[in-house]
Each structure stands twice: as structure tokens, then as C-alpha cells.
C-alpha atoms as a printed R data frame, in Angstrom:
    type eleno elety resid chain resno       x       y       z
1   ATOM     1    CA   UNK     A     1  -0.689  19.424   6.566
2   ATOM     2    CA   UNK     A     2   2.647  19.024   4.268
3   ATOM     3    CA   UNK     A     3   2.328  14.946   2.851
4   ATOM     4    CA   UNK     A     4   4.909  13.002   0.526
5   ATOM     5    CA   UNK     A     5   3.151  10.126  -1.313
6   ATOM     6    CA   UNK     A     6   5.902   7.592  -1.915
7   ATOM     7    CA   UNK     A     7   5.576   5.062  -5.766
8   ATOM     8    CA   UNK     A     8   3.560   7.615  -7.676
9   ATOM     9    CA   UNK     A     9   1.225   5.444  -9.729
10  ATOM    10    CA   UNK     A    10  -2.307   5.200 -10.354
11  ATOM    11    CA   UNK     A    11  -3.366   4.308  -6.171
12  ATOM    12    CA   UNK     A    12  -0.761   7.617  -5.545
13  ATOM    13    CA   UNK     A    13  -3.076  10.063  -7.777
14  ATOM    14    CA   UNK     A    14  -6.177   8.796  -6.483
15  ATOM    15    CA   UNK     A    15  -4.853   9.550  -3.564
16  ATOM    16    CA   UNK     A    16  -3.655  13.139  -4.900
17  ATOM    17    CA   UNK     A    17  -6.625  14.098  -5.053
18  ATOM    18    CA   UNK     A    18  -8.283  13.763  -2.487
19  ATOM    19    CA   UNK     A    19  -5.711  15.037   0.044
20  ATOM    20    CA   UNK     A    20  -5.757  18.417  -2.332
21  ATOM    21    CA   UNK     A    21  -9.664  18.604  -1.771
22  ATOM    22    CA   UNK     A    22  -9.250  17.943   1.697
23  ATOM    23    CA   UNK     A    23  -7.251  20.856   1.504
24  ATOM    24    CA   UNK     A    24  -3.997  19.227   2.334
25  ATOM    25    CA   UNK     A    25  -0.481  19.402   0.639
26  ATOM    26    CA   UNK     A    26   1.536  17.664  -1.571
27  ATOM    27    CA   UNK     A    27   5.421  18.535  -1.522
28  ATOM    28    CA   UNK     A    28   6.897  15.537  -2.506
29  ATOM    29    CA   UNK     A    29   6.466  13.078  -5.062
30  ATOM    30    CA   UNK     A    30   8.886   9.741  -5.169
31  ATOM    31    CA   UNK     A    31   8.987   7.734  -7.657
32  ATOM    32    CA   UNK     A    32  11.896   5.105  -9.665
33  ATOM    33    CA   UNK     A    33  13.094   8.504 -11.371
34  ATOM    34    CA   UNK     A    34  12.713  10.514  -7.672
35  ATOM    35    CA   UNK     A    35  14.429   8.494  -5.391
36  ATOM    36    CA   UNK     A    36  13.425   7.773  -1.479
37  ATOM    37    CA   UNK     A    37  16.421   9.486   0.722
38  ATOM    38    CA   UNK     A    38  15.966  10.802   4.450
39  ATOM    39    CA   UNK     A    39  17.181  14.070   2.962
40  ATOM    40    CA   UNK     A    40  13.914  14.096   1.291
41  ATOM    41    CA   UNK     A    41  12.003  13.424   3.557
42  ATOM    42    CA   UNK     A    42  12.893  16.465   5.743
43  ATOM    43    CA   UNK     A    43   9.356  19.052   6.866
44  ATOM    44    CA   UNK     A    44   7.243  16.262   6.067
45  ATOM    45    CA   UNK     A    45   4.388  16.074   7.351
46  ATOM    46    CA   UNK     A    46   2.596  11.978   6.661
47  ATOM    47    CA   UNK     A    47   4.941   9.684   4.007
48  ATOM    48    CA   UNK     A    48   1.719   7.286   2.213
49  ATOM    49    CA   UNK     A    49   3.747   4.486   0.908
50  ATOM    50    CA   UNK     A    50   1.555   2.360  -2.287
51  ATOM    51    CA   UNK     A    51   4.886   0.835  -3.910
52  ATOM    52    CA   UNK     A    52   5.588  -2.864  -4.019
53  ATOM    53    CA   UNK     A    53   6.296  -5.574  -1.311
54  ATOM    54    CA   UNK     A    54   9.876  -6.351  -1.944
55  ATOM    55    CA   UNK     A    55  10.700  -1.935  -1.539
56  ATOM    56    CA   UNK     A    56   8.102  -1.620   2.075
57  ATOM    57    CA   UNK     A    57  10.542  -2.527   4.065
58  ATOM    58    CA   UNK     A    58  13.280  -0.175   2.344
59  ATOM    59    CA   UNK     A    59  10.626   2.874   2.134
60  ATOM    60    CA   UNK     A    60   9.194   2.103   5.393
61  ATOM    61    CA   UNK     A    61  13.136   2.314   7.240
62  ATOM    62    CA   UNK     A    62  13.897   5.456   4.945
63  ATOM    63    CA   UNK     A    63  11.002   7.679   7.126
64  ATOM    64    CA   UNK     A    64  11.962   6.293  10.156
65  ATOM    65    CA   UNK     A    65  15.861   7.003  10.075
66  ATOM    66    CA   UNK     A    66  14.376  10.239   8.752
67  ATOM    67    CA   UNK     A    67  11.990  10.716  11.764
68  ATOM    68    CA   UNK     A    68   8.623  11.385   9.487
69  ATOM    69    CA   UNK     A    69   5.408   8.942  10.492
70  ATOM    70    CA   UNK     A    70   4.925   6.157   7.105
71  ATOM    71    CA   UNK     A    71   1.683   5.522   5.757
72  ATOM    72    CA   UNK     A    72   1.541   1.808   4.069
73  ATOM    73    CA   UNK     A    73  -0.458   1.533   1.899
74  ATOM    74    CA   UNK     A    74   2.105  -1.658  -0.045
75  ATOM    75    CA   UNK     A    75   0.663  -4.931   0.705
76  ATOM    76    CA   UNK     A    76   3.029  -7.894   0.956
77  ATOM    77    CA   UNK     A    77   5.800  -7.265   3.292
78  ATOM    78    CA   UNK     A    78   4.666  -8.843   6.641
79  ATOM    79    CA   UNK     A    79   6.759 -10.921   6.781
80  ATOM    80    CA   UNK     A    80   8.813  -8.572   8.123
81  ATOM    81    CA   UNK     A    81   6.654  -6.877  10.315
82  ATOM    82    CA   UNK     A    82   9.316  -7.779  13.366
83  ATOM    83    CA   UNK     A    83  11.955  -6.220  11.662
84  ATOM    84    CA   UNK     A    84   9.937  -2.884  11.421
85  ATOM    85    CA   UNK     A    85   8.742  -3.029  14.475
86  ATOM    86    CA   UNK     A    86  11.545  -2.655  16.403
87  ATOM    87    CA   UNK     A    87  12.540  -0.327  14.040
88  ATOM    88    CA   UNK     A    88   9.866   1.934  14.684
89  ATOM    89    CA   UNK     A    89  11.292   1.710  18.802
90  ATOM    90    CA   UNK     A    90  14.500   2.259  18.112
91  ATOM    91    CA   UNK     A    91  13.810   5.898  16.679
92  ATOM    92    CA   UNK     A    92  10.313   5.753  18.810
93  ATOM    93    CA   UNK     A    93   8.731   6.547  14.687
94  ATOM    94    CA   UNK     A    94   5.422   6.559  13.983
95  ATOM    95    CA   UNK     A    95   4.181   3.967  11.613
96  ATOM    96    CA   UNK     A    96  -0.254   2.812  10.321
97  ATOM    97    CA   UNK     A    97  -0.726  -0.087   8.379
98  ATOM    98    CA   UNK     A    98  -3.835  -1.457   7.272
99  ATOM    99    CA   UNK     A    99  -3.997  -4.043   4.615
100 ATOM   100    CA   UNK     A   100  -6.949  -2.303   3.280
101 ATOM   101    CA   UNK     A   101  -7.215   1.410   3.692
102 ATOM   102    CA   UNK     A   102 -11.246   1.796   2.871
103 ATOM   103    CA   UNK     A   103 -13.735   2.141   5.042
104 ATOM   104    CA   UNK     A   104 -16.335  -0.844   3.912
105 ATOM   105    CA   UNK     A   105 -13.488  -2.961   4.024
106 ATOM   106    CA   UNK     A   106 -12.628  -1.977   7.461
107 ATOM   107    CA   UNK     A   107 -15.674  -2.403   8.493
108 ATOM   108    CA   UNK     A   108 -16.064  -6.016   6.270
109 ATOM   109    CA   UNK     A   109 -13.763  -6.655   8.240
110 ATOM   110    CA   UNK     A   110 -16.142  -6.071  11.427
111 ATOM   111    CA   UNK     A   111 -19.325  -8.001   9.968
112 ATOM   112    CA   UNK     A   112 -17.195 -11.465   9.189
113 ATOM   113    CA   UNK     A   113 -15.729 -11.829  12.146
114 ATOM   114    CA   UNK     A   114 -18.274 -11.599  14.257
115 ATOM   115    CA   UNK     A   115 -20.195 -14.037  11.543
116 ATOM   116    CA   UNK     A   116 -17.199 -16.670  12.367
117 ATOM   117    CA   UNK     A   117 -18.178 -16.353  15.548
118 ATOM   118    CA   UNK     A   118 -22.264 -17.920  14.396
119 ATOM   119    CA   UNK     A   119 -21.326 -19.093  11.789
120 ATOM   120    CA   UNK     A   120 -17.894 -21.624  13.487
121 ATOM   121    CA   UNK     A   121 -21.435 -23.245  15.578
122 ATOM   122    CA   UNK     A   122 -22.031 -25.147  11.772
123 ATOM   123    CA   UNK     A   123 -19.528 -26.801  11.136
124 ATOM   124    CA   UNK     A   124 -20.810 -30.011  10.169
125 ATOM   125    CA   UNK     A   125 -23.619 -28.420   8.219
126 ATOM   126    CA   UNK     A   126 -21.433 -25.384   6.428
127 ATOM   127    CA   UNK     A   127 -18.098 -25.228   4.497
128 ATOM   128    CA   UNK     A   128 -16.264 -22.051   4.496
129 ATOM   129    CA   UNK     A   129 -14.329 -20.816   0.952
130 ATOM   130    CA   UNK     A   130 -12.942 -17.417   0.264
131 ATOM   131    CA   UNK     A   131 -12.606 -15.324  -3.049
132 ATOM   132    CA   UNK     A   132 -10.624 -12.838  -4.025
133 ATOM   133    CA   UNK     A   133 -11.032 -11.363  -7.106
134 ATOM   134    CA   UNK     A   134  -7.863  -7.767  -8.174
135 ATOM   135    CA   UNK     A   135  -6.578  -6.541 -10.822
136 ATOM   136    CA   UNK     A   136  -3.622  -8.224 -12.933
137 ATOM   137    CA   UNK     A   137  -1.506  -6.024 -12.445
138 ATOM   138    CA   UNK     A   138  -1.782  -6.808  -7.461
139 ATOM   139    CA   UNK     A   139   1.369  -8.063  -7.425
140 ATOM   140    CA   UNK     A   140   0.565 -10.780  -4.069
141 ATOM   141    CA   UNK     A   141  -1.732 -13.394  -3.797
142 ATOM   142    CA   UNK     A   142  -3.995 -14.124  -1.983
143 ATOM   143    CA   UNK     A   143  -4.249 -10.371  -1.353
144 ATOM   144    CA   UNK     A   144  -3.701  -8.678   2.000
145 ATOM   145    CA   UNK     A   145  -6.582  -8.148   2.752
146 ATOM   146    CA   UNK     A   146  -7.390 -11.580   1.657
147 ATOM   147    CA   UNK     A   147  -5.742 -13.565   4.172
148 ATOM   148    CA   UNK     A   148  -7.254 -10.694   7.100
149 ATOM   149    CA   UNK     A   149 -10.959 -11.985   7.094
150 ATOM   150    CA   UNK     A   150  -7.938 -15.954   7.003
151 ATOM   151    CA   UNK     A   151  -7.609 -15.774   9.832
152 ATOM   152    CA   UNK     A   152 -10.232 -13.793  11.447
153 ATOM   153    CA   UNK     A   153 -12.169 -16.965  10.596
154 ATOM   154    CA   UNK     A   154  -9.423 -18.981  12.312
155 ATOM   155    CA   UNK     A   155  -9.238 -16.762  15.108
156 ATOM   156    CA   UNK     A   156 -12.972 -17.565  15.635
157 ATOM   157    CA   UNK     A   157 -13.753 -21.410  14.597
158 ATOM   158    CA   UNK     A   158 -10.439 -23.556  16.176
159 ATOM   159    CA   UNK     A   159 -11.905 -26.261  13.836
160 ATOM   160    CA   UNK     A   160  -9.983 -24.727  10.625
161 ATOM   161    CA   UNK     A   161  -6.094 -25.445  10.896
162 ATOM   162    CA   UNK     A   162  -5.281 -22.776   8.289
163 ATOM   163    CA   UNK     A   163  -5.756 -21.642   5.089
164 ATOM   164    CA   UNK     A   164  -4.769 -22.087   2.157
165 ATOM   165    CA   UNK     A   165  -4.310 -21.061  -2.576
166 ATOM   166    CA   UNK     A   166  -6.354 -22.688  -4.430
167 ATOM   167    CA   UNK     A   167  -6.797 -23.010  -7.619
168 ATOM   168    CA   UNK     A   168 -11.343 -22.654  -8.539
169 ATOM   169    CA   UNK     A   169 -12.958 -25.791  -8.734
170 ATOM   170    CA   UNK     A   170  -9.956 -27.000  -5.625
171 ATOM   171    CA   UNK     A   171 -11.891 -26.119  -2.587
172 ATOM   172    CA   UNK     A   172 -12.993 -28.856  -1.742
173 ATOM   173    CA   UNK     A   173  -8.791 -29.851  -0.538
174 ATOM   174    CA   UNK     A   174  -9.384 -29.889   3.009
175 ATOM   175    CA   UNK     A   175  -9.842 -33.786   4.877
176 ATOM   176    CA   UNK     A   176 -11.330 -34.093   7.777
177 ATOM   177    CA   UNK     A   177  -7.395 -34.193   9.853
178 ATOM   178    CA   UNK     A   178  -6.782 -31.141   9.029
179 ATOM   179    CA   UNK     A   179  -9.561 -28.618   7.563
180 ATOM   180    CA   UNK     A   180  -8.497 -25.345   5.606
181 ATOM   181    CA   UNK     A   181 -10.637 -22.497   5.104
182 ATOM   182    CA   UNK     A   182  -9.718 -22.093   0.685
183 ATOM   183    CA   UNK     A   183  -8.721 -19.657  -0.431
184 ATOM   184    CA   UNK     A   184  -9.617 -18.538  -4.107
185 ATOM   185    CA   UNK     A   185  -7.201 -15.486  -6.115
186 ATOM   186    CA   UNK     A   186  -8.524 -14.796  -9.079
187 ATOM   187    CA   UNK     A   187  -6.560 -11.808 -11.477
188 ATOM   188    CA   UNK     A   188  -8.835  -9.733 -14.212
189 ATOM   189    CA   UNK     A   189  -8.392  -6.308 -15.846
190 ATOM   190    CA   UNK     A   190  -9.193  -3.070 -14.622
191 ATOM   191    CA   UNK     A   191 -10.713  -4.568 -10.799
192 ATOM   192    CA   UNK     A   192 -10.717  -2.917  -8.024
193 ATOM   193    CA   UNK     A   193 -11.211  -5.533  -5.506
194 ATOM   194    CA   UNK     A   194 -13.222  -8.194  -4.240
195 ATOM   195    CA   UNK     A   195 -13.962 -10.443  -1.477
196 ATOM   196    CA   UNK     A   196 -16.711 -12.800  -0.959
197 ATOM   197    CA   UNK     A   197 -16.598 -14.678   2.351
198 ATOM   198    CA   UNK     A   198 -19.043 -18.327   1.310
199 ATOM   199    CA   UNK     A   199 -20.635 -20.823   4.233
200 ATOM   200    CA   UNK     A   200 -22.535 -23.363   1.264
201 ATOM   201    CA   UNK     A   201 -24.342 -26.156   3.047
202 ATOM   202    CA   UNK     A   202 -26.868 -29.393   1.088
203 ATOM   203    CA   UNK     A   203 -29.917 -27.095   0.794
204 ATOM   204    CA   UNK     A   204 -28.428 -23.412   1.313
205 ATOM   205    CA   UNK     A   205 -25.934 -20.759   1.549
206 ATOM   206    CA   UNK     A   206 -25.040 -17.277   2.680
207 ATOM   207    CA   UNK     A   207 -23.100 -14.665   1.563
208 ATOM   208    CA   UNK     A   208 -20.540 -11.961   2.702
209 ATOM   209    CA   UNK     A   209 -19.168  -9.910  -0.090
210 ATOM   210    CA   UNK     A   210 -18.194  -5.841  -0.882
211 ATOM   211    CA   UNK     A   211 -16.785  -4.891  -4.081
212 ATOM   212    CA   UNK     A   212 -15.250  -1.918  -4.381
213 ATOM   213    CA   UNK     A   213 -16.016   0.382  -7.454
214 ATOM   214    CA   UNK     A   214 -12.938   2.197  -7.538
215 ATOM   215    CA   UNK     A   215 -10.344   3.881  -5.879
216 ATOM   216    CA   UNK     A   216 -11.663   6.128  -4.305
217 ATOM   217    CA   UNK     A   217 -12.238   4.436  -1.040
218 ATOM   218    CA   UNK     A   218  -9.023   3.760  -0.200
219 ATOM   219    CA   UNK     A   219  -7.386   6.654  -1.668
220 ATOM   220    CA   UNK     A   220  -9.638   8.506   1.327
221 ATOM   221    CA   UNK     A   221  -9.130   5.785   3.549
222 ATOM   222    CA   UNK     A   222  -4.967   6.172   4.006
223 ATOM   223    CA   UNK     A   223  -5.900  10.289   3.735
224 ATOM   224    CA   UNK     A   224  -8.059   9.566   7.268
225 ATOM   225    CA   UNK     A   225  -4.845   7.595   8.226
226 ATOM   226    CA   UNK     A   226  -2.288  10.019   7.479
227 ATOM   227    CA   UNK     A   227  -4.891  12.725   9.693
228 ATOM   228    CA   UNK     A   228  -4.776  10.918  12.276
229 ATOM   229    CA   UNK     A   229  -0.498   9.746  12.931
230 ATOM   230    CA   UNK     A   230   0.779  12.844  12.381
231 ATOM   231    CA   UNK     A   231   2.203  13.296  15.277
232 ATOM   232    CA   UNK     A   232   1.104  10.526  16.762
233 ATOM   233    CA   UNK     A   233   4.328   7.753  17.368
234 ATOM   234    CA   UNK     A   234   4.204   3.339  17.816
235 ATOM   235    CA   UNK     A   235   2.492   1.046  15.099
236 ATOM   236    CA   UNK     A   236  -1.295   1.854  14.867
237 ATOM   237    CA   UNK     A   237  -3.939   0.215  12.042
238 ATOM   238    CA   UNK     A   238  -7.624   0.708  10.630
239 ATOM   239    CA   UNK     A   239  -9.039   0.280  12.732
240 ATOM   240    CA   UNK     A   240  -7.708   2.731  15.272
241 ATOM   241    CA   UNK     A   241  -8.509   5.239  12.634
242 ATOM   242    CA   UNK     A   242 -11.861   4.580  12.955
243 ATOM   243    CA   UNK     A   243 -12.360   3.602  16.740
244 ATOM   244    CA   UNK     A   244 -14.165   0.408  15.941
């Protein structure tokens, strides 16, 4: 499979290594020095985009216009999702997006949803807190993964009205009238990513966590997503890739 990488930084290089190891060919690498356009996407099977939130929609539209399937690893662009959906339909294109491509994180999503449903029956005893830790280069806060985790909890726990980003130490800002799910977003040097859901009571706590050891899990998932998307049309997520 011929793959283009849009955003050739640390993650782009990790994706390149995994793709080559799996027998694919990286035929184009785009960054600020080699700017993406439709002409450069001829004969590309799938593009993998991992850049910045403010660039994602532009890159998506270029790929769709070039009839090039695109896997989106960038997060923080979801306010434009409806416009992107219309563009996919208009161009009869193919797009796969995920807040996190790690296989472990996507399994974590499934466990989180089940745990949230169980714990929703015990709101009077346990208070839930979501913490995410990422590297200092991470631009969006909370992370797209944290938002996915939070939205799953909200879907299962109808007493919680919304999530809110809070500072560490201010977790108990929720009122009884408008209970919210607090999210703490920490940024530390050289941290691949950690997400922790904690249910705390006066006598004990339950904790569900995922910690990435390096970028390899994300890179592998992104390449698996590209393999899945080749020759397809429509919009997909990692749930489709993993069939969970």
C-alpha cells in the first residue's frame, strides 16, 4: 500500500517505521517545507494526517478533493465535524478518525463504558474524576481521548450534566444543582499519555487507567486504520477497525 504522511514530526516518523515494517511504502511526506496539495496525492492509497487542530480541516478537504482516503490522527478539530461530514458525502470520500489510535485505549473505552454504567447506580457514594497527563507539546486540553472518555461516562450517568476542565485541587467545584464531571489536564515533559478514571468514596476508591509507554501503540493503530480504510467509502472510527 502506498501511504502519504501529513505531518512528519516524531509521530509521523513512528508511523513511517511501523508502516514500512508491515510492508507498506511511504511515497510522500508533507510538512511546512513540502506543502500538501491535490496534485501531490496522485496514486496514493491512503493518507495519514497528524498535524495541528487548526490545519486538520484544510488537509481533510484537500485529500477528499483528490479522492484520497484519509486517516486523521489530529484531535481538537471536532467543531468542524459536520462540515467535514458534508465534504465526505459530496466527494464520495473515505475518512477514518479517532481521538486515539492505540488498541489499548480503544479497549479501555469499552471497559470505561461498562464501568460507568455500573457506577451510575452509586452516585450518592462515589464521585468520579477524570485525569489526563500528556507531553508539553500537546496543544488541546483536555485531550481528545479524555473528551471521549468523559462523553461515555455522561452517556451512562444521567445525573452528570456535563464535563468541565478544572485545576488540580479544585475537583469539588460541582454543585448539587448542576453536577459535572471534572477533568484535570496536566502537561509534563516527555510523557506519551496517561488517562485515569477514579471513583472515590469515604471508604475506598476504584480506578481505571491506561498509560502509554511510547508512541508505538498509536503508530501501529494508525497504520492498521489505513489498512482498513483502503478501498472504502464513508466515515469510520477505530471501533470499526477493531470490531469491538
